[in-house]
Amino acid sequence: MIHILLACASGMSTSMVVKNMEKAARDKGIEAKIWAVPEVEVENEKDHVDVILLGPQVSFLEDEVKTMVNNKIPVAVIDMMDYGKMNGEAVLNQALELIGGGK
Amino acid sequence: MNFESGFLKRFTIFSQKLGAQVHLRSLRDAFATIMPLFILAGLAVLFNNVVILPTGFMSKIVPASVLTQWQTWGNLITNGTMNLSSIVIAGAIAYHLAVNKRFKNPIAAVINALSCSVVMLPLVAQVAAIAQPDRLVKVSGAISYAQIGTQGMFSGIVVGLLGTEIFMKLSKSKRLQFNLGNGVPPAVANSFRVMLPIIFSICLFSFVSFILQVYVHMDFVALVGILIQQPLKAVNTSLPGYLLIVACSNLLFSVGIHQAVLSGPLLDPVLLANMNENMKAFAAGQHIPNIINYSFHNIYSIMGGSGATFALLIAIFIFSKNRASRDVAKLSIAPGIFNINEPVIFGLPIVFNIPMMIPFILSPAISSVIAYLATYFGWMRPCVVMIAWTTPPFINSFLATAGDWRAPVVQLFIIVVLTLIYLPFLKVHDHLLELSAKKAAEESEKK
């Protein structure tokens, strides 16, 4: 089971990406818990996640979140076009790559 | 991408710094946290002054005197929400600033801020006597809603930011920490650790408050009102000031940084203050003072999300033959109805896309001017009710104006105008897409 956390300004548009990612995960037969929060909540959630993805509109938080997790968990910004097109598969792949690269 | 160089590049770096600025973010987060209270206040005003108005339609079914009694319910809600603005905002700012700065004990910061904000209030409150509402009576031993409500909101912000900064600085000092040694429960140890910092910071604030009241004959709320709130309000919610801020916010979004970064801290406090004044005036049956306010911003300036992309989606559906554009529009229409438009901003994209950036930055200014003039000339009622920003267009304006059918008509007019403004830029955008698709096809043929 992998845990993927998404964060954006209010957790609204990211939650739509989450839905598409869940579908992509089911299609691939991957067991994953994927959820979205407003960026202020990241602090509370960070201990139970394998990877944190930020919406492009909060890309400026990348360094801060990296420091917050002491670089122990991979943190990345979702590609702008994938985000806009709500491309769940691409974002899921991005998350999987990050986890793979971390280990 | 060459257009990313020069101004845009510098602006992007500037926006990223601005977005990450901890005080601005904390202010924005705090407003997001207390938003439910303001929304409830709006509903209470709507309920009291439209649904159960003693002179309204309900009076045919229920006696007016009973309706007046029922209004107590709404009035109580107003007290716990709008009339408490300055206290809750001080606490919320303290919490978010502490969390954003990774301070280990945010609840202590909240308590410190709450105490400090009451310390700054005058000892004597001026209240209206019920028997003679025109006469102001001075009373002691009371806090008046006028001080901790909308009027005090800016002093609440100042105390929340300043009080928390001072408290956290003091807490860092090793000398001010009681160390009880091991074996003491963590909660006890924590409360002792912040004891002296809290004491010092409250004493400091009360000393300032004392000097102001005894020697300057002025209280902090009034001082902040004169020095900060009024000037800021006059600049930020005047038509030119407002237009400048919304246009700049959208410029920010067009380089990929959420517009709330700029408009949140700069506009939200004054827009909310204006909104509350309007709600109060409407509840009292007085002249509505502010055309530009929180609801105005949401229902006219950022209809369908920042940049009024609702109009852009319509332009795409009617006029665009480009597959990519139509796909994005289809994907964006459902969230767009609830004023969420990240899909179109990042998917079309508007970000770093010069042809689309131009109408995107202009659109809030154009829609604001139209709505402002329509209100100014009395063609529709000003916004008097606070509504959630996710309320769909047409419904939101109808509710915000307490049921004025002309407001959705103005919205419709704005959508038509903006659709026409987006149209030429959309054509350029589609044309560029086709050119790059052709180029890509040619290149793959070469291989």
Coordinates of C-alpha atoms in Angstrom, one line a residue:
Chain A
M1 CA 0.0 0.0 0.0
I2 CA 1.5 3.3 -1.0
H3 CA 0.3 6.7 0.4
I4 CA 0.3 9.7 -1.9
L5 CA -0.5 13.1 -0.6
L6 CA -1.5 16.0 -2.8
A7 CA -1.7 19.6 -1.7
C8 CA -2.9 22.8 -3.3
A9 CA -4.2 26.2 -2.1
S10 CA -7.5 24.9 -0.8
G11 CA -7.5 21.2 -1.7
M12 CA -10.3 21.6 -4.2
S13 CA -8.8 21.2 -7.6
T14 CA -6.3 18.6 -6.4
S15 CA -9.1 16.5 -5.1
M16 CA -10.2 16.1 -8.8
V17 CA -6.8 14.9 -9.7
V18 CA -7.0 12.5 -6.9
K19 CA -10.1 10.9 -8.3
N20 CA -8.4 10.3 -11.7
M21 CA -5.3 9.0 -10.0
E22 CA -7.3 6.5 -8.0
K23 CA -8.9 5.3 -11.2
A24 CA -5.4 5.0 -12.9
A25 CA -4.2 3.1 -9.8
R26 CA -7.1 0.6 -10.0
D27 CA -6.4 0.1 -13.7
K28 CA -2.8 -0.7 -13.0
G29 CA -3.7 -2.9 -10.1
I30 CA -1.8 -0.8 -7.6
E31 CA -3.0 -0.5 -4.1
A32 CA -2.7 3.2 -3.2
K33 CA -4.2 5.6 -0.8
I34 CA -4.3 9.0 -2.5
W35 CA -5.8 12.1 -0.9
A36 CA -5.7 15.9 -1.1
V37 CA -5.4 18.6 1.5
P38 CA -5.0 22.4 1.6
E39 CA -1.3 23.2 1.9
V40 CA -1.6 24.3 5.5
E41 CA -2.6 20.7 6.4
V42 CA 0.6 19.1 5.0
E43 CA 2.3 19.5 8.4
N44 CA -0.3 17.3 10.1
E45 CA -0.3 14.6 7.4
K46 CA 3.3 14.3 6.5
D47 CA 4.1 11.4 8.9
H48 CA 1.9 8.9 7.1
V49 CA 2.9 9.5 3.5
D50 CA 5.3 8.0 0.9
V51 CA 5.4 11.0 -1.4
I52 CA 4.0 14.6 -1.5
L53 CA 2.9 16.2 -4.7
L54 CA 2.1 19.9 -4.9
G55 CA -0.3 21.6 -7.2
P56 CA 1.5 24.0 -9.6
Q57 CA -0.2 27.0 -8.0
V58 CA 1.6 26.4 -4.8
S59 CA 5.0 25.5 -6.4
F60 CA 6.6 28.2 -4.3
L61 CA 6.2 25.9 -1.3
E62 CA 8.4 23.2 -2.6
D63 CA 11.5 24.1 -0.7
E64 CA 9.6 24.7 2.5
V65 CA 7.8 21.3 2.4
K66 CA 11.1 19.6 1.6
T67 CA 12.6 21.2 4.7
M68 CA 9.5 20.2 6.7
V69 CA 10.0 16.5 5.9
N70 CA 13.8 16.8 6.3
N71 CA 14.2 15.5 2.7
K72 CA 13.1 12.1 3.9
I73 CA 10.0 11.9 1.8
P74 CA 10.1 12.8 -1.9
V75 CA 8.4 16.1 -2.7
A76 CA 7.7 17.4 -6.2
V77 CA 5.5 19.8 -8.1
I78 CA 2.9 18.3 -10.5
D79 CA 3.5 19.1 -14.1
M80 CA 1.3 22.1 -15.1
M81 CA -0.2 20.5 -18.2
D82 CA -0.9 17.2 -16.5
Y83 CA -2.5 19.0 -13.7
G84 CA -4.7 21.2 -15.9
K85 CA -5.8 18.2 -18.0
M86 CA -6.4 16.2 -14.7
N87 CA -4.2 13.5 -16.2
G88 CA -4.4 11.0 -13.3
E89 CA -2.2 8.4 -14.9
A90 CA 0.7 10.8 -15.6
V91 CA 0.5 12.2 -12.0
L92 CA 0.4 8.7 -10.6
N93 CA 3.4 7.7 -12.7
Q94 CA 5.2 10.8 -11.4
A95 CA 4.5 9.7 -7.8
L96 CA 5.6 6.1 -8.5
E97 CA 8.8 7.3 -10.0
L98 CA 9.6 9.5 -7.1
I99 CA 9.0 6.7 -4.6
G100 CA 11.1 4.4 -6.7
G101 CA 13.9 6.9 -7.0
G102 CA 13.8 7.5 -3.3
K103 CA 14.5 3.9 -2.3
Chain B
M1 CA 10.7 29.7 -23.8
N2 CA 12.2 33.1 -24.6
F3 CA 9.3 35.1 -23.2
E4 CA 10.1 33.7 -19.8
S5 CA 13.2 35.8 -19.7
G6 CA 13.4 39.4 -18.6
F7 CA 10.4 40.8 -16.9
L8 CA 8.4 37.6 -16.6
K9 CA 11.3 35.7 -15.1
R10 CA 12.0 38.4 -12.5
F11 CA 8.3 38.6 -11.8
T12 CA 8.0 34.9 -11.3
I13 CA 10.9 34.9 -8.8
F14 CA 9.3 37.8 -7.0
S15 CA 5.9 36.0 -6.9
Q16 CA 7.5 32.9 -5.5
K17 CA 9.1 34.9 -2.7
L18 CA 5.8 36.7 -2.1
G19 CA 3.9 33.5 -2.0
A20 CA 6.3 32.0 0.5
Q21 CA 6.3 35.1 2.7
V22 CA 5.3 33.7 6.1
H23 CA 3.2 36.7 7.4
L24 CA 1.2 37.1 4.2
R25 CA 0.6 33.4 4.1
S26 CA -0.5 33.3 7.7
L27 CA -2.9 36.1 7.2
R28 CA -4.4 34.4 4.2
D29 CA -4.6 31.0 6.1
A30 CA -6.3 32.8 9.0
F31 CA -8.9 34.3 6.8
A32 CA -9.6 31.0 5.3
T33 CA -10.0 29.5 8.7
I34 CA -12.5 32.0 10.0
M35 CA -14.5 32.2 6.7
P36 CA -17.2 29.8 7.9
L37 CA -18.1 32.4 10.6
F38 CA -18.6 35.1 8.0
I39 CA -20.6 32.9 5.7
L40 CA -22.9 32.0 8.7
A41 CA -23.2 35.7 9.5
G42 CA -24.3 36.3 5.9
L43 CA -26.9 33.6 6.2
A44 CA -28.2 35.1 9.4
V45 CA -28.5 38.5 7.9
L46 CA -30.4 37.0 4.9
F47 CA -32.7 35.1 7.2
N48 CA -33.4 38.0 9.5
N49 CA -33.8 40.7 6.8
V50 CA -35.4 38.8 3.9
V51 CA -37.0 35.6 5.2
I52 CA -38.5 36.7 8.5
L53 CA -38.5 40.5 8.0
P54 CA -41.4 41.9 10.1
T55 CA -42.6 43.9 7.1
G56 CA -41.9 41.2 4.6
F57 CA -44.0 38.4 3.1
M58 CA -43.9 36.2 6.2
S59 CA -45.9 38.9 8.1
K60 CA -49.0 37.7 6.3
I61 CA -48.7 34.3 8.0
V62 CA -46.9 35.1 11.3
P63 CA -47.6 38.3 13.3
A64 CA -44.8 41.0 13.0
S65 CA -44.2 41.0 16.7
V66 CA -43.4 37.3 16.7
L67 CA -41.1 37.7 13.7
T68 CA -39.3 40.4 15.6
Q69 CA -38.8 38.0 18.5
W70 CA -37.5 35.3 16.1
Q71 CA -34.9 37.8 14.8
T72 CA -33.2 37.2 18.1
W73 CA -31.8 34.0 16.7
G74 CA -30.1 35.7 13.8
N75 CA -28.9 38.5 16.1
L76 CA -27.2 36.0 18.4
I77 CA -25.5 34.4 15.5
T78 CA -24.3 37.8 14.3
N79 CA -22.8 38.4 17.7
G80 CA -20.9 35.2 17.7
T81 CA -19.5 35.6 14.2
M82 CA -19.3 39.1 12.6
N83 CA -19.2 41.0 15.9
L84 CA -16.3 38.9 17.2
S85 CA -14.1 39.4 14.1
S86 CA -11.1 41.1 15.7
I87 CA -10.8 38.5 18.5
V88 CA -11.1 35.4 16.3
I89 CA -8.8 36.8 13.6
A90 CA -6.1 37.6 16.2
G91 CA -6.3 34.0 17.4
A92 CA -6.4 32.5 14.0
I93 CA -3.4 34.5 12.8
A94 CA -1.5 33.5 15.9
Y95 CA -2.2 29.9 15.2
H96 CA -1.2 29.9 11.6
L97 CA 1.9 32.1 12.1
A98 CA 3.0 29.7 14.8
V99 CA 2.4 26.7 12.6
N100 CA 3.9 28.2 9.5
K101 CA 7.0 29.1 11.6
R102 CA 7.2 25.6 13.1
F103 CA 6.7 26.9 16.6
K104 CA 6.1 23.9 18.8
N105 CA 3.3 25.3 20.9
P106 CA 0.7 27.0 18.7
I107 CA -2.0 27.0 21.3
A108 CA 0.1 29.1 23.6
A109 CA 0.5 31.6 20.8
V110 CA -3.3 31.7 20.3
I111 CA -3.8 32.3 24.0
N112 CA -1.2 35.0 24.1
A113 CA -2.8 36.8 21.1
L114 CA -6.3 36.6 22.6
S115 CA -5.2 38.1 25.8
C116 CA -3.1 40.8 24.1
S117 CA -6.0 41.8 21.9
V118 CA -8.3 42.3 24.9
V119 CA -5.5 44.1 26.7
M120 CA -5.5 46.7 23.8
L121 CA -9.2 47.5 24.3
P122 CA -10.3 50.7 26.1
L123 CA -11.4 50.4 29.8
V124 CA -14.5 52.3 29.0
A125 CA -16.9 51.3 26.3
Q126 CA -19.4 53.5 24.5
V127 CA -22.8 51.9 24.0
A128 CA -26.2 53.1 22.8
A129 CA -28.9 53.1 25.4
I130 CA -31.9 51.1 24.4
A131 CA -34.3 53.8 25.6
Q132 CA -32.6 56.5 23.6
P133 CA -30.7 54.8 20.8
D134 CA -29.2 58.1 19.6
R135 CA -27.5 58.8 22.8
L136 CA -24.1 57.1 23.5
V137 CA -23.6 56.1 27.1
K138 CA -20.1 55.4 28.6
V139 CA -20.0 52.2 30.6
S140 CA -17.2 50.4 32.3
G141 CA -16.7 46.7 32.9
A142 CA -17.9 45.9 29.4
I143 CA -16.5 45.2 25.9
S144 CA -18.6 46.6 23.1
Y145 CA -19.2 44.7 19.9
A146 CA -18.1 47.8 18.1
Q147 CA -14.5 47.4 19.4
I148 CA -14.2 43.7 18.7
G149 CA -16.3 43.5 15.6
T150 CA -15.5 44.8 12.1
Q151 CA -14.0 48.1 13.4
G152 CA -11.5 46.3 15.4
M153 CA -10.5 43.8 12.7
F154 CA -7.3 45.6 11.8
S155 CA -6.2 45.9 15.4
G156 CA -6.9 42.2 15.7
I157 CA -4.6 41.6 12.7
V158 CA -1.9 43.8 14.1
V159 CA -2.0 42.2 17.5
G160 CA -2.2 38.7 16.0
L161 CA 1.0 39.3 13.9
L162 CA 3.0 41.4 16.3
G163 CA 2.0 39.7 19.5
T164 CA 2.8 36.3 18.1
E165 CA 6.2 37.5 16.7
I166 CA 7.1 39.0 20.0
F167 CA 6.0 35.9 21.9
M168 CA 7.9 33.5 19.7
K169 CA 11.0 35.7 19.9
L170 CA 10.8 35.6 23.7
S171 CA 10.2 31.9 23.7
K172 CA 13.4 31.3 21.9
S173 CA 15.4 32.9 24.6
K174 CA 16.9 30.2 26.9
R175 CA 17.0 32.6 29.8
L176 CA 13.2 32.9 29.9
Q177 CA 12.6 29.2 30.0
F178 CA 11.8 27.4 33.2
N179 CA 13.3 24.0 33.1
L180 CA 11.6 21.6 35.4
G181 CA 13.9 18.7 34.6
N182 CA 12.9 15.2 33.4
G183 CA 10.0 13.3 34.8
V184 CA 7.5 16.2 34.5
P185 CA 4.5 15.6 32.2
P186 CA 5.1 17.3 28.9
A187 CA 2.0 19.5 29.1
V188 CA 3.2 20.9 32.4
A189 CA 6.7 21.4 31.1
N190 CA 5.3 23.1 28.0
S191 CA 3.2 25.5 29.9
F192 CA 6.1 26.4 32.1
R193 CA 8.4 26.9 29.1
V194 CA 6.1 29.6 27.7
M195 CA 5.1 31.1 31.0
L196 CA 7.6 34.0 31.1
P197 CA 7.3 34.7 27.4
I198 CA 3.5 35.0 27.7
I199 CA 3.8 37.2 30.8
F200 CA 6.3 39.5 29.2
S201 CA 4.4 39.9 26.0
I202 CA 1.1 40.6 27.7
C203 CA 2.8 43.1 30.0
L204 CA 4.4 44.8 27.0
F205 CA 1.1 45.1 25.2
S206 CA -0.8 46.3 28.2
F207 CA 2.0 48.9 28.8
V208 CA 1.5 50.3 25.3
S209 CA -2.3 50.3 25.8
F210 CA -1.9 52.1 29.2
I211 CA 0.4 54.8 27.7
L212 CA -2.1 55.3 24.8
Q213 CA -5.1 55.5 27.0
V214 CA -3.7 57.6 29.9
Y215 CA -1.3 59.9 28.2
V216 CA -2.4 60.0 24.6
H217 CA -6.1 59.7 25.4
M218 CA -6.7 57.3 22.5
D219 CA -7.2 53.6 22.4
F220 CA -5.5 51.1 20.1
V221 CA -8.6 50.2 18.1
A222 CA -9.2 53.8 17.3
L223 CA -5.6 54.5 16.5
V224 CA -5.3 51.5 14.1
G225 CA -8.5 52.6 12.6
I226 CA -7.2 56.1 11.8
L227 CA -3.6 55.0 10.9
I228 CA -4.2 51.8 9.0
Q229 CA -7.8 50.7 8.4
Q230 CA -9.2 53.8 7.0
P231 CA -6.3 54.7 4.6
L232 CA -6.0 51.1 3.5
K233 CA -9.8 50.8 2.9
A234 CA -9.8 54.1 1.0
V235 CA -7.0 53.0 -1.3
N236 CA -7.7 49.3 -1.7
T237 CA -11.5 49.5 -2.2
S238 CA -11.6 52.6 -4.2
L239 CA -12.3 51.7 -7.8
P240 CA -8.7 52.4 -9.2
G241 CA -7.0 50.7 -6.2
Y242 CA -9.2 47.7 -6.4
L243 CA -8.7 47.3 -10.1
L244 CA -5.0 47.5 -9.8
I245 CA -4.9 44.8 -7.1
V246 CA -7.2 42.4 -9.0
A247 CA -5.3 42.9 -12.2
C248 CA -2.0 42.3 -10.4
S249 CA -3.4 39.2 -8.7
N250 CA -4.2 37.8 -12.1
L251 CA -0.8 38.7 -13.4
L252 CA 0.5 36.7 -10.6
F253 CA -1.7 33.7 -11.5
S254 CA -0.6 34.0 -15.1
V255 CA 2.9 33.1 -14.0
G256 CA 1.5 30.1 -12.0
I257 CA 1.2 31.5 -8.5
H258 CA -2.3 31.4 -7.0
Q259 CA -3.9 34.8 -7.0
A260 CA -5.0 34.5 -3.4
V261 CA -1.3 35.1 -2.5
L262 CA -1.7 38.8 -3.4
S263 CA -5.4 39.5 -3.1
G264 CA -5.8 37.5 0.1
P265 CA -3.7 39.7 2.4
L266 CA -4.2 43.0 0.5
L267 CA -7.9 42.7 -0.2
D268 CA -9.6 40.2 2.1
P269 CA -9.4 42.3 5.3
V270 CA -10.8 45.4 3.7
L271 CA -13.3 43.5 1.6
L272 CA -14.6 41.7 4.7
A273 CA -14.8 44.9 6.6
N274 CA -16.8 46.5 3.8
M275 CA -19.0 43.4 3.6
N276 CA -19.7 43.5 7.3
E277 CA -20.6 47.2 7.2
N278 CA -23.0 46.5 4.4
M279 CA -24.6 43.6 6.3
K280 CA -25.0 45.8 9.3
A281 CA -26.5 48.7 7.3
F282 CA -28.9 46.3 5.5
A283 CA -29.9 44.7 8.8
A284 CA -30.6 48.2 10.2
G285 CA -32.5 49.3 7.0
Q286 CA -29.9 52.0 6.3
H287 CA -28.1 53.2 3.2
I288 CA -25.6 50.5 1.9
P289 CA -22.2 52.2 2.1
N290 CA -19.8 50.0 0.1
I291 CA -20.1 49.0 -3.6
I292 CA -16.9 47.0 -3.5
N293 CA -16.9 44.3 -0.9
Y294 CA -16.2 40.6 -0.4
S295 CA -19.2 39.3 -2.3
F296 CA -18.8 41.8 -5.1
H297 CA -15.3 40.5 -5.6
N298 CA -16.4 36.9 -5.8
I299 CA -19.5 37.3 -8.0
Y300 CA -18.4 39.8 -10.5
S301 CA -14.6 40.1 -10.5
I302 CA -13.7 36.4 -10.4
M303 CA -16.8 34.8 -11.8
G304 CA -16.1 31.1 -12.5
G305 CA -12.7 31.5 -10.9
S306 CA -9.9 34.0 -11.4
G307 CA -10.0 35.8 -14.7
A308 CA -13.7 35.1 -15.1
T309 CA -12.7 32.0 -17.2
F310 CA -16.4 31.1 -17.3
A311 CA -16.6 33.5 -20.3
L312 CA -13.5 31.9 -21.8
L313 CA -15.1 28.4 -21.6
I314 CA -18.2 29.7 -23.4
A315 CA -16.0 31.3 -26.1
I316 CA -14.3 27.9 -26.6
F317 CA -17.6 26.0 -26.8
I318 CA -19.1 28.4 -29.3
F319 CA -16.1 29.4 -31.5
S320 CA -13.2 27.1 -31.1
K321 CA -12.6 24.2 -33.5
N322 CA -9.4 23.2 -31.8
R323 CA -9.6 19.7 -30.2
A324 CA -7.1 20.5 -27.4
S325 CA -8.9 23.6 -26.4
R326 CA -12.3 22.0 -26.5
D327 CA -11.1 19.0 -24.4
V328 CA -9.8 21.4 -21.7
A329 CA -13.1 23.3 -21.8
K330 CA -15.1 20.2 -21.3
L331 CA -13.0 19.1 -18.4
S332 CA -13.2 22.6 -16.8
I333 CA -16.9 23.3 -17.1
A334 CA -18.0 21.3 -14.1
P335 CA -15.6 22.7 -11.6
G336 CA -15.9 26.1 -13.3
I337 CA -19.6 26.2 -12.3
F338 CA -18.3 26.2 -8.7
N339 CA -15.7 28.9 -9.4
I340 CA -12.8 26.4 -9.4
N341 CA -10.7 26.9 -12.5
E342 CA -7.3 25.5 -12.1
P343 CA -7.9 23.0 -15.0
V344 CA -8.3 25.8 -17.5
I345 CA -5.5 27.9 -16.1
F346 CA -3.0 25.1 -16.2
G347 CA -4.5 23.0 -18.9
L348 CA -5.2 25.4 -21.7
P349 CA -2.8 26.8 -20.4
I350 CA -3.2 30.4 -19.5
V351 CA 0.0 30.3 -17.4
F352 CA 3.0 31.7 -19.4
N353 CA 0.8 32.0 -22.5
I354 CA 1.1 35.6 -23.7
P355 CA -2.0 35.7 -25.9
M356 CA -4.2 34.3 -23.2
M357 CA -2.6 36.3 -20.4
I358 CA -3.8 39.6 -21.8
P359 CA -7.6 39.0 -21.5
F360 CA -7.0 37.0 -18.3
I361 CA -5.4 40.1 -16.6
L362 CA -7.9 42.5 -18.1
S363 CA -11.1 40.6 -17.4
P364 CA -11.5 41.2 -13.7
A365 CA -11.0 44.9 -14.3
I366 CA -13.6 45.0 -17.0
S367 CA -16.2 43.0 -15.1
S368 CA -15.6 45.0 -12.0
V369 CA -16.1 48.3 -13.8
I370 CA -19.3 47.1 -15.3
A371 CA -20.7 45.8 -12.0
Y372 CA -19.5 48.9 -10.2
L373 CA -21.2 51.3 -12.6
A374 CA -24.4 49.2 -12.6
T375 CA -24.5 49.4 -8.8
Y376 CA -23.5 53.1 -8.8
F377 CA -26.3 54.0 -11.1
G378 CA -28.8 52.0 -9.0
W379 CA -29.5 49.4 -11.7
M380 CA -29.0 46.8 -9.1
R381 CA -28.7 46.6 -5.4
P382 CA -25.2 46.5 -3.8
C383 CA -24.1 43.2 -2.2
V384 CA -25.4 43.0 1.3
V385 CA -24.9 39.3 2.1
M386 CA -21.8 37.3 2.4
I387 CA -21.8 34.2 0.3
A388 CA -19.4 31.2 -0.1
W389 CA -17.0 31.7 -3.0
T390 CA -17.9 28.3 -4.4
T391 CA -21.6 29.3 -4.9
P392 CA -22.3 29.1 -8.7
P393 CA -22.8 32.2 -10.8
F394 CA -26.4 33.7 -11.0
I395 CA -27.3 32.0 -7.7
N396 CA -24.5 33.8 -6.0
S397 CA -25.4 37.2 -7.2
F398 CA -29.1 36.7 -6.5
L399 CA -28.3 35.7 -2.9
A400 CA -25.6 38.3 -2.3
T401 CA -28.0 41.1 -3.3
A402 CA -30.6 39.6 -1.0
G403 CA -32.8 38.6 -3.9
D404 CA -32.3 41.2 -6.6
W405 CA -33.1 39.6 -10.0
R406 CA -31.2 42.3 -11.8
A407 CA -27.9 41.2 -10.4
P408 CA -27.9 37.9 -12.4
V409 CA -28.8 39.9 -15.5
V410 CA -25.7 42.1 -15.0
Q411 CA -23.7 38.9 -14.5
L412 CA -25.0 37.6 -17.8
F413 CA -24.1 40.9 -19.5
I414 CA -20.6 40.7 -18.1
I415 CA -20.2 37.1 -19.4
V416 CA -21.3 38.2 -22.9
V417 CA -18.8 41.1 -22.9
L418 CA -15.9 39.0 -21.6
T419 CA -16.7 36.2 -24.1
L420 CA -16.3 38.8 -26.9
I421 CA -13.0 40.0 -25.3
Y422 CA -11.6 36.5 -24.9
L423 CA -12.6 35.6 -28.5
P424 CA -9.8 37.2 -30.6
F425 CA -7.1 36.0 -28.1
L426 CA -8.6 32.5 -28.2
K427 CA -8.3 32.6 -32.0
V428 CA -4.6 33.5 -31.8
H429 CA -4.1 30.8 -29.2
D430 CA -5.8 28.1 -31.3
H431 CA -3.8 29.3 -34.4
L432 CA -0.5 29.0 -32.5
L433 CA -1.6 25.5 -31.3
E434 CA -2.2 24.4 -34.8
L435 CA 1.1 25.8 -36.0
S436 CA 3.0 24.0 -33.4
A437 CA 1.1 20.8 -34.1
K438 CA 2.0 21.1 -37.8
K439 CA 5.6 21.8 -36.9
A440 CA 5.7 18.7 -34.7
A441 CA 4.1 16.6 -37.5
E442 CA 6.7 17.8 -40.0
E443 CA 9.5 17.1 -37.7
S444 CA 8.3 13.6 -37.1
E445 CA 8.1 13.0 -40.8
K446 CA 11.7 14.1 -41.3
K447 CA 12.8 11.4 -38.8

